[in-house]
């Protein structure tokens, strides 16, 4: 056997140590990356939330700006004045309010002071406006031309309203100074009322709200036309435009920060994936080198022990070989003597074989003879039995014949004795007497036959006469029967009519008198009786069982009424129960729906790292309504689930299933390759959610994803190292980590 290479073993041990060190380094880097990844993910979610917030704020500001611009455009472009300006070619001129910038809060005051002059149009010469007198505008309209001779300042120490106009053209300032001459500003009603004694003729205080205080009056301002609020809207539009610009810049900065966070998170995820691959590769290499080193060490140890065993076996074999050589020499000498004995024994054996063959032939002959004798003996026995049976039968026949012979002998002896006793004369006399008696009897028989024939003829004549009389009596019997029926009918009619008269309490004497004097005719009564009988017959047979049937029907109706009342009461009870059940079901369903919706809204951002989702009822009646899932992943608008990717659909379904599961958590939960369509980032979030839920529920999950396997406490794998033979491999993660730490 080849001895093990110690240098190779040492090299394998060195490589295994280096691989273990590299594996430990890779595992440390992997742990560091895994610890840093949640912070990056949190920063990315924070930036995403910031982008969402800034986007929402920008959208609100932009919507407000668009609405104000649309309102301002509609107010300035619609109305009766616009066609007139277009007709005279003045629609290109800007109104005065477009050129003013008023201090915040003083827009209403300036509108109250200037009123329709806010929409004044600047022209080069006022004399050209005289041409418009022929076709005046449909509403109030002011034209102005700046006059350099007018002074801008206003005398006095009261705060002028013109001071609230922060920006204007110098020429326009002169016009405003003219229009706002005598207009002062006041911060409150108290100040205006306290200083109104200092006002001169035509002068007034204007408040921020537009209210006017003069020396002798107070005017309250209110928007009185659709043109009101032009300055405020213009000011707000300017402010909103600045806000939109600032918000756009802020959103761009937030998006840049989100892009950096996404890039950092993606780079960290890629680095983590590479570190996982490197760690797995280093672990596999370390494991392979350790296994190879262990196999080499075991092979070396086995080689050494096998060599020692072979040396011992060689000594034993050599000793056995020497003993066998000695025994071989002894066996050779003994073999020669045994060879001679064998030759002699073979010769004797050949002779004995010949003798055995002869003996076998004789034995076969004797056996044939024995079988032939046995057949003959059996045939003789059969013949003997047949003869014995025949002899017994003949003996019985002889005995029967003897008995018959004895009987015949006795009869013969009796006949001979009787023959000896008989005489010829006596026999002749007896024969004559018998003949005479026969003739006498024959004559008597003939007389009786003659008498019988006469009686028969008499009887036949009597029968014919009887039949004739019966034929004659048949009409008489029929008439008697008819008369009897008529008499019975008359008696029944009499009894019936007598009963009718008795029931009617008729006066029989008066009726008899009427019959006697002929006022009542019997044929007419008979006709009336027949008519009444026909009417009664037309009415049909009288149902004598009608009272009983009525009573039965009444009882049946009473029973059915009671049953109907019971059914109505039962229906009312059932309807009340149904309403109660429906109410409780609505409450329970609403509460359950709210709980599931709350869990769903909480789990969806955990699985997606942001976004929001909710369940929406699709009908007014909760018992008949459907449920619609509205999901908005981070960075996307609300959309139908058909537009989501496969992973997003899977995460949405997981969030919904877990939300329903939270209603009544079971002690066990089985998940079958739920993470199959998920990428690494989504798998990690899914694993975190399952790990957090495993505090109260034991999860059994089937997975091919290494990230999902990392959260397991027990791994059960199915392998097939041999074709057609499956094996179960069970790994306790805590024990495996402990063993890895010891190694």
mmCIF file of N, CA and C in Angstrom, residues 154 629 633 680:
data_model
loop_
_atom_site.group_PDB
_atom_site.id
_atom_site.type_symbol
_atom_site.label_atom_id
_atom_site.label_comp_id
_atom_site.label_asym_id
_atom_site.label_seq_id
_atom_site.Cartn_x
_atom_site.Cartn_y
_atom_site.Cartn_z
ATOM 1 N N UNK A 154 -48.593 113.504 -0.200
ATOM 2 C CA UNK A 154 -49.863 113.945 0.363
ATOM 3 C C UNK A 154 -49.552 114.727 1.625
ATOM 4 N N UNK A 629 -60.004 45.767 -3.338
ATOM 5 C CA UNK A 629 -58.680 46.017 -2.770
ATOM 6 C C UNK A 629 -58.053 47.189 -3.527
ATOM 7 N N UNK A 633 -48.575 51.040 -4.112
ATOM 8 C CA UNK A 633 -47.183 50.850 -3.722
ATOM 9 C C UNK A 633 -46.452 52.194 -3.723
ATOM 10 N N UNK A 680 -35.060 39.888 -3.539
ATOM 11 C CA UNK A 680 -34.374 39.789 -2.251
ATOM 12 C C UNK A 680 -34.887 40.816 -1.252
#
